[in-house]
CSV table of C-alpha atoms and ligand atoms in Angstrom, one decimal:
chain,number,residue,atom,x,y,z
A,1,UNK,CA,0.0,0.0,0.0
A,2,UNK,CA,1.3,3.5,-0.8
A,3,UNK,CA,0.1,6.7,0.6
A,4,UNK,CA,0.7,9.8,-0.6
A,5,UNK,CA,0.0,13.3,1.5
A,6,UNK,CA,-0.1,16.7,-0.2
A,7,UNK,CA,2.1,19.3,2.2
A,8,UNK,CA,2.0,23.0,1.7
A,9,UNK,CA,5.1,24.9,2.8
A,10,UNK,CA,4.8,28.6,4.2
A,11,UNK,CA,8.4,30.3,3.3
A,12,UNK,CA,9.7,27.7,2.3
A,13,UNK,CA,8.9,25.2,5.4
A,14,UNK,CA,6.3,22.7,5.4
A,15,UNK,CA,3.0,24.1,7.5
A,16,UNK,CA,1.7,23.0,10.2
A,17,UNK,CA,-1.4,21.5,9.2
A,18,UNK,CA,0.4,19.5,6.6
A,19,UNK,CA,3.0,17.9,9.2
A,20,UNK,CA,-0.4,17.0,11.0
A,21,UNK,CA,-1.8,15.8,7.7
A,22,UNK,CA,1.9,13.8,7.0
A,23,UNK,CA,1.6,12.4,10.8
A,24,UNK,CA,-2.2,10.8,10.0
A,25,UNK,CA,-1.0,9.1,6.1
A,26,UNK,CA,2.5,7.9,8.5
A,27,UNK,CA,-0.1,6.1,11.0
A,28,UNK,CA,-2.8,4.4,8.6
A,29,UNK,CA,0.0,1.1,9.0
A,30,UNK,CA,-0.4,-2.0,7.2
A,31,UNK,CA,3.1,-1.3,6.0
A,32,UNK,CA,1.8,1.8,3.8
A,33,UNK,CA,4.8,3.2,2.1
A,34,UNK,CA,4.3,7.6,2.6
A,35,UNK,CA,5.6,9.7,-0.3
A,36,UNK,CA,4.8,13.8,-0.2
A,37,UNK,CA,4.4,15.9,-2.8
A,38,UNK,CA,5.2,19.6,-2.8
A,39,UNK,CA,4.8,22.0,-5.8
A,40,UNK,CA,7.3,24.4,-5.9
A,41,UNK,CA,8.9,27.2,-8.8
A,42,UNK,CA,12.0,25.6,-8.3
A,43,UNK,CA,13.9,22.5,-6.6
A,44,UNK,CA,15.4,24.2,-4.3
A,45,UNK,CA,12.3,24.9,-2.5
A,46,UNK,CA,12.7,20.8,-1.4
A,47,UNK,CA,11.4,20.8,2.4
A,48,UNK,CA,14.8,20.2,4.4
A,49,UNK,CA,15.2,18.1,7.3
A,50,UNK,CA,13.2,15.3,8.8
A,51,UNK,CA,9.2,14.5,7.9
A,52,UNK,CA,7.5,11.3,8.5
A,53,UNK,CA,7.3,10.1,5.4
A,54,UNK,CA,9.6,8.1,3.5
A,55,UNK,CA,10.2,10.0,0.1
A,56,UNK,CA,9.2,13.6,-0.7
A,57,UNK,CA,8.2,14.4,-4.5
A,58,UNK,CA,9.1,18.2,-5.7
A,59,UNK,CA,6.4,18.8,-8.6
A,60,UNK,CA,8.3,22.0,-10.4
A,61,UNK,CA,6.6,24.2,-12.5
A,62,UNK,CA,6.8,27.8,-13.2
A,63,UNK,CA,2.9,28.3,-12.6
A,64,UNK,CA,3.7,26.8,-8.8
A,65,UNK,CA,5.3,30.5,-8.0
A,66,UNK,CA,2.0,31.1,-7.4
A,67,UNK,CA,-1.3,29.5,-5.6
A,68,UNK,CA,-2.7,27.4,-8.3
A,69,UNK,CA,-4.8,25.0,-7.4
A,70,UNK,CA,-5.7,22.7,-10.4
A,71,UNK,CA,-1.9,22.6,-11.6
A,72,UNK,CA,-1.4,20.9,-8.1
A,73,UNK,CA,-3.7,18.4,-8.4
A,74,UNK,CA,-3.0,17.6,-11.9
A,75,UNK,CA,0.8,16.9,-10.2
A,76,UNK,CA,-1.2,15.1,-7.3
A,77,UNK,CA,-2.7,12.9,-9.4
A,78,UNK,CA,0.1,11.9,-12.0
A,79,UNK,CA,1.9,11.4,-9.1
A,80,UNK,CA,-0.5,9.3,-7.4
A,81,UNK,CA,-1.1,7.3,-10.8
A,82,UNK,CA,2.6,6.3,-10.8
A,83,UNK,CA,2.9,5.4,-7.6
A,84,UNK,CA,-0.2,3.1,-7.7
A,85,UNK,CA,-1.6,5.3,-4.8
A,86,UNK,CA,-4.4,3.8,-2.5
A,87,UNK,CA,-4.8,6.5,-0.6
A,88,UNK,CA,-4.1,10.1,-0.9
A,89,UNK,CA,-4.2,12.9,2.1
A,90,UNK,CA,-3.9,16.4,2.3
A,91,UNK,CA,-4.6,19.0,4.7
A,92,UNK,CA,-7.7,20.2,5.7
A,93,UNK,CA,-7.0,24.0,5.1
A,94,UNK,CA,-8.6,26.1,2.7
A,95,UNK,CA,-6.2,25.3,0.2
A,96,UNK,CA,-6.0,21.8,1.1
A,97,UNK,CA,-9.2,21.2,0.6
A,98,UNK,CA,-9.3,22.9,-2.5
A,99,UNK,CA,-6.6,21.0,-4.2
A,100,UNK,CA,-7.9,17.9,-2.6
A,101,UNK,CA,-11.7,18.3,-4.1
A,102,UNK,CA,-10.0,19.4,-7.9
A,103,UNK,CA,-7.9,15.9,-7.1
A,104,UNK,CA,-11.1,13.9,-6.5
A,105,UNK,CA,-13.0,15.9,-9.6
A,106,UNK,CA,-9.9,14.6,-11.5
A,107,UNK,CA,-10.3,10.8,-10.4
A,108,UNK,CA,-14.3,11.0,-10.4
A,109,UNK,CA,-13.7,9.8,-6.9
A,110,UNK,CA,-15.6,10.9,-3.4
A,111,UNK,CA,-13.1,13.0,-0.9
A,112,UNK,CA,-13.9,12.7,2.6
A,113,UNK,CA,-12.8,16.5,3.8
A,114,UNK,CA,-11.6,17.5,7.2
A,115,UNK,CA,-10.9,14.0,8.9
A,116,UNK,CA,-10.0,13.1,12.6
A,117,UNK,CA,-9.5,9.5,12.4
A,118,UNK,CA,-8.8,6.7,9.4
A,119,UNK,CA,-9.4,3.0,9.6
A,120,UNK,CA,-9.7,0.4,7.9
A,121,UNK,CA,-11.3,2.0,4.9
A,122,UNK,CA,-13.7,3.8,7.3
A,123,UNK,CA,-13.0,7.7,8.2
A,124,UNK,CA,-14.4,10.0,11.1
A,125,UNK,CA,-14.8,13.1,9.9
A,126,UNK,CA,-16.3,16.9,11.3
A,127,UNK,CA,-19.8,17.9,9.7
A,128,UNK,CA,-21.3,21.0,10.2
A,129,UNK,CA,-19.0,23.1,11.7
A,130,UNK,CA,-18.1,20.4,14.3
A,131,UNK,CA,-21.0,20.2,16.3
A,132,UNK,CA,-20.9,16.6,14.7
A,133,UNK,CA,-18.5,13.8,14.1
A,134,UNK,CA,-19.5,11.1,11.4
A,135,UNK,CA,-18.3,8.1,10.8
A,136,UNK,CA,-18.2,6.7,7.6
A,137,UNK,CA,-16.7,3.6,5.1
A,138,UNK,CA,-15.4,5.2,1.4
A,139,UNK,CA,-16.4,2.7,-1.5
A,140,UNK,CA,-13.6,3.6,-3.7
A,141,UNK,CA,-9.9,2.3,-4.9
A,142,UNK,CA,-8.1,5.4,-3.8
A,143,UNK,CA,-9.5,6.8,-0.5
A,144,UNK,CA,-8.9,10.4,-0.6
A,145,UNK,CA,-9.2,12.7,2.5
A,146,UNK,CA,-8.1,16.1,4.2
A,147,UNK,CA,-7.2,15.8,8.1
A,148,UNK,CA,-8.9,18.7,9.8
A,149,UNK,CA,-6.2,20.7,11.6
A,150,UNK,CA,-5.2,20.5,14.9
A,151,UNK,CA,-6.8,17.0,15.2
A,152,UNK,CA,-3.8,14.8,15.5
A,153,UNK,CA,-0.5,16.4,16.9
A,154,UNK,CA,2.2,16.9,14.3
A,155,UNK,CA,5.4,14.8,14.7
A,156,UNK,CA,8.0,15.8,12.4
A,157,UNK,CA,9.5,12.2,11.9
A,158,UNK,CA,12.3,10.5,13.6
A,159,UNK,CA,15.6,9.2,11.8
A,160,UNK,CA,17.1,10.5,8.5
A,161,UNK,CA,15.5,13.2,6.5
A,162,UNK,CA,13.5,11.4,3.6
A,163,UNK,CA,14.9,11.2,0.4
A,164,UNK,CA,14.1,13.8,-2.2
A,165,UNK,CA,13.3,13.8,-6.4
A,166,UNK,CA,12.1,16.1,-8.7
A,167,UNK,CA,9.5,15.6,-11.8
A,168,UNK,CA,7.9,18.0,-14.0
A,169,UNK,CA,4.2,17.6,-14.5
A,170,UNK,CA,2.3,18.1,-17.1
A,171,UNK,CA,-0.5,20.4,-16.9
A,172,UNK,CA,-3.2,21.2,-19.0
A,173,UNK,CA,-3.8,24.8,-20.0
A,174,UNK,CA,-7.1,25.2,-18.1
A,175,UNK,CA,-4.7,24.6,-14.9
A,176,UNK,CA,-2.3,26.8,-15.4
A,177,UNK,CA,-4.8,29.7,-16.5
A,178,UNK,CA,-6.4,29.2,-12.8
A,179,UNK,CA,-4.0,30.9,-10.1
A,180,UNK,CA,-3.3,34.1,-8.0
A,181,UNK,CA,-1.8,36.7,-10.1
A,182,UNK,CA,-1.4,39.1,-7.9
A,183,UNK,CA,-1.4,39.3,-4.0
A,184,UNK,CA,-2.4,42.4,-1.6
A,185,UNK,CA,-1.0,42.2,2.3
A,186,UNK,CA,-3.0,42.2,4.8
A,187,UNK,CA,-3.0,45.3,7.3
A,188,UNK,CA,-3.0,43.4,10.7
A,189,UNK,CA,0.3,42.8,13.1
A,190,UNK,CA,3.0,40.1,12.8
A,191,UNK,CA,1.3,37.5,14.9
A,192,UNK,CA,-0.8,34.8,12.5
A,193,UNK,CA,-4.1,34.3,13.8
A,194,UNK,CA,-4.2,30.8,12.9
A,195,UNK,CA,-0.5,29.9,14.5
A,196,UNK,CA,-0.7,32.3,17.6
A,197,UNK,CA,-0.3,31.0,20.8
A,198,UNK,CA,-2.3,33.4,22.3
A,199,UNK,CA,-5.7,35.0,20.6
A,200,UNK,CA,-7.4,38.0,22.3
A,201,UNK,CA,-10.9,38.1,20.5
A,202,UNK,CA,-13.4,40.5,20.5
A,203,UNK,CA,-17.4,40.1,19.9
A,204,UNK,CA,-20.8,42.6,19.3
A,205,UNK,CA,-19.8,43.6,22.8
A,206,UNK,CA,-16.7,45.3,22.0
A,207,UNK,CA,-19.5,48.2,20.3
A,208,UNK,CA,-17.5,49.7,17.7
A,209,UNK,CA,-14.5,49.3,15.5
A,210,UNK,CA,-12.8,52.0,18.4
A,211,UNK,CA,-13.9,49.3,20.8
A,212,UNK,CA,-11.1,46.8,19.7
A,213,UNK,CA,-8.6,49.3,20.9
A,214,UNK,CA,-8.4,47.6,24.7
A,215,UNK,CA,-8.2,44.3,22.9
A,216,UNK,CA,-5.6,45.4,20.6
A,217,UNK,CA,-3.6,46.5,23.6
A,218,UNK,CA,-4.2,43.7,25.4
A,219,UNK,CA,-2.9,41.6,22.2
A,220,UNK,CA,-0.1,43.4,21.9
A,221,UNK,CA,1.3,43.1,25.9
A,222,UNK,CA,0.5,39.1,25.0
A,223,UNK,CA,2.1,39.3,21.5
A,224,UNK,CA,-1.2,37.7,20.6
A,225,UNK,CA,-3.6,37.8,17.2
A,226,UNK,CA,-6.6,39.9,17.5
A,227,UNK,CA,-9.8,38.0,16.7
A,228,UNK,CA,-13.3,38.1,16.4
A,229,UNK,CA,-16.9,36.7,15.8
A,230,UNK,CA,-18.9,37.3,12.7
A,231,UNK,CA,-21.3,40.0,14.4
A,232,UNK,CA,-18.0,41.6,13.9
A,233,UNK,CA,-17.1,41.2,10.9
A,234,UNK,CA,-20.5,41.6,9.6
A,235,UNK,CA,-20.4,45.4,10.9
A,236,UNK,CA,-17.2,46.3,9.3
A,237,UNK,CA,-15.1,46.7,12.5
A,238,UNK,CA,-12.5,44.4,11.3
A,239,UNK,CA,-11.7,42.3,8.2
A,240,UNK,CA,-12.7,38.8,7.5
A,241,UNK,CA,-9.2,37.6,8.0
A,242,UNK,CA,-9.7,38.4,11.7
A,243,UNK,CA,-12.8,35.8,12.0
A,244,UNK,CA,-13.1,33.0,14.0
A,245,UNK,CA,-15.8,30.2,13.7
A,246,UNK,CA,-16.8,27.7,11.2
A,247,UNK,CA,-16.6,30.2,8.5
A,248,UNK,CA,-13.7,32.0,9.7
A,249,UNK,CA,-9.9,30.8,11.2
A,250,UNK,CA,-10.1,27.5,13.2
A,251,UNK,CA,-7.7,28.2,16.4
A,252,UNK,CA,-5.6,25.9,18.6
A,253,UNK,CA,-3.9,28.4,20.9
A,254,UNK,CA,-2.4,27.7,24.2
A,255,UNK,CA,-5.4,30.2,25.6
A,256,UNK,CA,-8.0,32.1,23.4
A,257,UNK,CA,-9.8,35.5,25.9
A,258,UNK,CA,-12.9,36.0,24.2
A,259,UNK,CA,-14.2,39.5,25.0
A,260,UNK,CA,-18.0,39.9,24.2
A,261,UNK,CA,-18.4,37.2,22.6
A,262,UNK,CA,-21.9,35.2,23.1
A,263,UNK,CA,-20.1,31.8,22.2
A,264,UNK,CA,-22.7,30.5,19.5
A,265,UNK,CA,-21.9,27.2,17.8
A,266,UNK,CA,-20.6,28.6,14.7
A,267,UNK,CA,-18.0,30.8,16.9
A,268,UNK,CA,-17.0,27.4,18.8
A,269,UNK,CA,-16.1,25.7,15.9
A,270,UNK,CA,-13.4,27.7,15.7
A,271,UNK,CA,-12.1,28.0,18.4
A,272,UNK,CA,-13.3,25.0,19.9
A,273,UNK,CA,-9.4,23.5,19.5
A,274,UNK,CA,-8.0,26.1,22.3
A,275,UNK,CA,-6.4,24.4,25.1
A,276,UNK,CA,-8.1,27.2,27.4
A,277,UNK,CA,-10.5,29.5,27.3
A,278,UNK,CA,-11.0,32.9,29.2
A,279,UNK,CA,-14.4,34.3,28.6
A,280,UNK,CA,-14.7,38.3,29.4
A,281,UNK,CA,-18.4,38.1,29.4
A,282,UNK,CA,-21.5,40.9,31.4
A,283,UNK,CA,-23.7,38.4,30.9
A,284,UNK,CA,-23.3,35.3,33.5
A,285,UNK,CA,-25.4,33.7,31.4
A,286,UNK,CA,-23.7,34.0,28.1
A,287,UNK,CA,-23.4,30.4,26.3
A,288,UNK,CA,-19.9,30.8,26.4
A,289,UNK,CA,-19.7,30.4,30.0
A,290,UNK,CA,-19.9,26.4,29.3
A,291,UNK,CA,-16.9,26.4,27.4
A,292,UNK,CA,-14.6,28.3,29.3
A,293,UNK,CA,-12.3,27.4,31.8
A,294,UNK,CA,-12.1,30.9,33.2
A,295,UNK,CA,-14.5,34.3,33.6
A,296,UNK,CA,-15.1,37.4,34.2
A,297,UNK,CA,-18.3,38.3,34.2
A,298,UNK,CA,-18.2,42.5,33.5
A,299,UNK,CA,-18.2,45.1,31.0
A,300,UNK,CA,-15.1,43.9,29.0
A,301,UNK,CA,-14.5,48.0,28.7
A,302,UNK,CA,-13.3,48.1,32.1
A,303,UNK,CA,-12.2,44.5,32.7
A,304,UNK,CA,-9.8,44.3,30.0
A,305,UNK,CA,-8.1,47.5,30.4
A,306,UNK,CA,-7.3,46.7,34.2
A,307,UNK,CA,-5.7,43.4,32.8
A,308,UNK,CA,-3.2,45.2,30.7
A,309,UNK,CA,-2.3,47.6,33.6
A,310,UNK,CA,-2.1,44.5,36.1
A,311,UNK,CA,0.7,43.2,33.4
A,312,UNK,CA,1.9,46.4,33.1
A,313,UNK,CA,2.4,46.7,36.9
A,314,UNK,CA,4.2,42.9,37.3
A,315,UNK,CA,6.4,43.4,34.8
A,316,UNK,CA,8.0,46.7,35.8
A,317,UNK,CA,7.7,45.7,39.7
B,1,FAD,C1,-23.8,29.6,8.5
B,1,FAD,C2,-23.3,30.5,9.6
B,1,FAD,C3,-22.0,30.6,9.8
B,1,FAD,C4,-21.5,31.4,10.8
B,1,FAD,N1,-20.1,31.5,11.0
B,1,FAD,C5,-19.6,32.2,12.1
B,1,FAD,C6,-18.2,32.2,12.3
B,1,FAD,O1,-17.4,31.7,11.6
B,1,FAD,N2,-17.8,32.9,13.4
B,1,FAD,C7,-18.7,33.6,14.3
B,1,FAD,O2,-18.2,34.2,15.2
B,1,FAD,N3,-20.0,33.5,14.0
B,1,FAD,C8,-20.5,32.9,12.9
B,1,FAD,N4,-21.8,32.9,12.7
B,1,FAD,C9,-22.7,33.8,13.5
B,1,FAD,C10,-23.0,33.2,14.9
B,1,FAD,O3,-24.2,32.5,14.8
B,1,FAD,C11,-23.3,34.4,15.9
B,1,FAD,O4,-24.3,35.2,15.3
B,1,FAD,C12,-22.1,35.3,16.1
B,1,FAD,O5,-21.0,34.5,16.5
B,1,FAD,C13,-22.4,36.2,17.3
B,1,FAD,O6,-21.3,37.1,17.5
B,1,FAD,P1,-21.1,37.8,18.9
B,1,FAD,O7,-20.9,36.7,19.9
B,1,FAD,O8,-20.0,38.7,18.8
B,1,FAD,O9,-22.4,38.6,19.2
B,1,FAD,P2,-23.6,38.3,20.2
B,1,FAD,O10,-24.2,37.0,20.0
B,1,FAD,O11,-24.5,39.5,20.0
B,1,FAD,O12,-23.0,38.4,21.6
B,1,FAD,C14,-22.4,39.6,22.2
B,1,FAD,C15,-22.0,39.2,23.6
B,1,FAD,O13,-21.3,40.3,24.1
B,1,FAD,C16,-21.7,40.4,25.5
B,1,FAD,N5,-21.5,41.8,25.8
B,1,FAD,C17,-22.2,42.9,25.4
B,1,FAD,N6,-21.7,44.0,25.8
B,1,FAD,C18,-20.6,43.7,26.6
B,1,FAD,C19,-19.6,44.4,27.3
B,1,FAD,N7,-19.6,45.8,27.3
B,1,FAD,N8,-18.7,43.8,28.0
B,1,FAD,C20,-18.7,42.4,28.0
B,1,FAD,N9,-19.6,41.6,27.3
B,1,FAD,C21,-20.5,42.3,26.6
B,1,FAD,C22,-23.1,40.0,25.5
B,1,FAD,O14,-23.5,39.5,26.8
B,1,FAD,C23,-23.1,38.8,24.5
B,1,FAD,O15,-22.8,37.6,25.2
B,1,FAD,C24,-22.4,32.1,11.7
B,1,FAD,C25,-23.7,32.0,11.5
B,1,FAD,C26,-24.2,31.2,10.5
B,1,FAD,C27,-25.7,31.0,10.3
C-alpha cells in the first residue's frame, strides 16, 4: 500500500497542518509506504530536514510561483497514478481542501474532507461546523481525505530526513490559467491568527470598530492575534481575516480571551481546539460560559483595560 500526502510549505517550510496531515497518512500502517508531494517554482524549494514520510516528490513548475490549485492536483494525481496510490491525504485547510476536491473531480472519486481518524477504509470526519462527528466507510480504490487541523498532533518524523526527487508535471492549459496573479498584504500585526499561541478576540460587545482598541492593547502586551466573531465582521469593524468560527480561522492556541463574545456554535467551531479558554463576558449567562475554563463576568471596557495595567504593573515591579 502506498500513501501519498499533499504538504503546503509557508516560506519555504512545510506548515503545520500538513506535518499534521503527514503524521495521520504515517499512521494508517499496514506497512503503507508515505511519499509527499510539494509544488514548488524551483527545486530548491525541497522541504529540508526530517518529515515522516519516507520520500518527498518536488512537482516543479513555473505556474507553482504562485497559488494554483488545479496545476497541483493535476501533479497530485500523476503522481499518485505512478505510484499506484491507495490513498491520498492532504490538509484540511482552505487550500488543502481545495486541491484535494480538484484531485477527487480529476479521479471521479468521493473526498472525505476534514478527517479526525482513518481505519480500515472507514473515516471519522467533522460535519457541520463540528458540532458533529461522522463516521463513515469510502467505497472507492483510492480513499482520498483532508485531516482537519489541529486534530492529530504533528510529529516531524524521527531518523534521516527522507529522500528527495524532482519531476515536471504536465498540466493542461485550463490549470495553469487558474492561479493568484497578484497578492495584496493584509494590514494586521505580525502574529498569525491561525498559528498564535495566544488569541485575544473580540465580539458585538466590543461596540465599535474603536472598541477593539483595549483588545488590541491587550494583544499586543500578550504578543497575541486579534480575533473576532462574525457580528463583527458583519459590521465592518474588522476584516474577515480576523474571524473566528466555522466560516472564519479554526484556532488551537495555548489560551484564546474572548471579549463579548456570546459563544454561538458557529464561533466554537473555531475556536473549539484552544487548550483554554478565558471568557470576558456581562452576561453570567452568556453560552460561552460552558466552554470556558475561566470568567469574568463584567463590561469587558473596564475588565480588560485593568488586565493590561495588572501586566503592566508585574512586569516593571
Ligand atoms: C452559516 C453560519 C456561519 C457562521 N459562522 C460564524 C463564524 O465563523 N464565526 C462567528 O463568530 N459567528 C459565525 N456565525 C454567527 C453566529 O451564529 C453568531 O451570530 C455570532 O458568533 C455572534 O457574534 P457575537 O458573539 O460577537 O455577538 P452576540 O451573539 O450578539 O454576543 C455579544 C456578547 O457580548 C456580550 N456583551 C455585550 N456588551 C458587553 C460588554 N460591554 N462587555 C462584555 N460583554 C458584553 C453579551 O453579553 C453577549 O454575550 C455564523 C452563522 C451562520 C448562520
Amino acid at each position: 500500500m502506498t500513501a501519498l500526502v499533499y504538504l503546503e510549505q509557508t516560506d519555504g517550510a512545510v506548515d503545520e497542518p500538513s506535518l499534521q496531515a503527514a503524521t495521520m497518512a504515517s499512521s494508517l500502517g499496514g506497512g503503507a509506504e508515505v511519499h509527499a508531494v510539494v509544488a514548488a517554482d524551483t527545486a530548491a524549494l525541497a522541504p529540508a530536514g526530517p518529515l515522516p514520510v519516507d520520500a518527498v516528490q518536488v512537482a516543479v513548475h513555473e505556474a507553482f510561483g504562485s497559488y494554483a490549485p488545479l496545476a497541483v492536483a493535476e501533479a497530485v494525481v500523476e503522481l499518485a497514478g505512478r505510484l499506484g496510490a491507495t490513498c491520498v491525504v492532504g490538509p484540511g485547510t482552505e487550500r488543502g481542501n481545495e486541491v484535494l476536491a480538484h484531485v477527487a473531480a480529476l479521479l471521479d472519486l468521493p473526498l472525505a474532507a476534514n478527517c479526525v481518524a482513518v481505519a480500515d477504509g472507514g473515516v471519522t470526519r467533522v460535519r457541520w461546523g463540528g458540532s458533529l462527528l461522522e463516521e463513515a466507510r469510502v467505497d472507492a480504490p483510492t480513499l482520498l481525505l483532508t485531516v482537519q487541523p489541529h486534530a492529530v498532533a504533528a510529529e516531524p518524523g524521527a531518523g534521516d530526513p527522507p529522500s528527495v526527487e524532482t519531476f515536471t508535471p504536465t498540466l493542461s492549459d485550463a490549470a495553469l490559467a487558474l492561479r493568484v496573479v497578484e497578492r495584496v498584504g493584509a494590514a494586521t500585526g505580525g502574529v498569525s491568527l491561525a498559528d498564535a499561541r495566544v488569541v485575544v478576540s473580540g465580539g458585538r460587545g466590543a461596540g465599535s470598530e474603536e472598541g477593539f482598541a483595549p483588545i488590541e492593547e491587550l494583544a499586543e502586551l500578550l504578543e497575541a492575534a486579534v480575533g473576532c466573531s462574525r457580528a463583527v465582521t458583519m459590521a465592518g469593524w474588522r476584516p474577515h481575516t480576523d474571524q473566528v468560527g466555522q466560516t472564519g480561522t479554526k484556532i488551537a492556541p495555548e489560551i484564546y480571551i474572548a471579549c463579548g463574545i456570546s459563544g454561538a456554535t458557529q464561533h466554537m467551531a473555531g475556536c473549539k481546539g484552544a487548550k483554554r479558554i478565558l471568557a470576558i463576558n456581562a452576561d453570567r449567562e452568556a453560552p460561552i460560559l460552558q466552554s470556558a475554563d475561566y470568567a469574568v463576568i463584567g463590561d469587558l471596557h473596564e475588565v480588560v483595560p485593568a488586565i493590561s495595567a495588572a501586566i503592566r504593573a508585574a512586569r516593571s515591579g
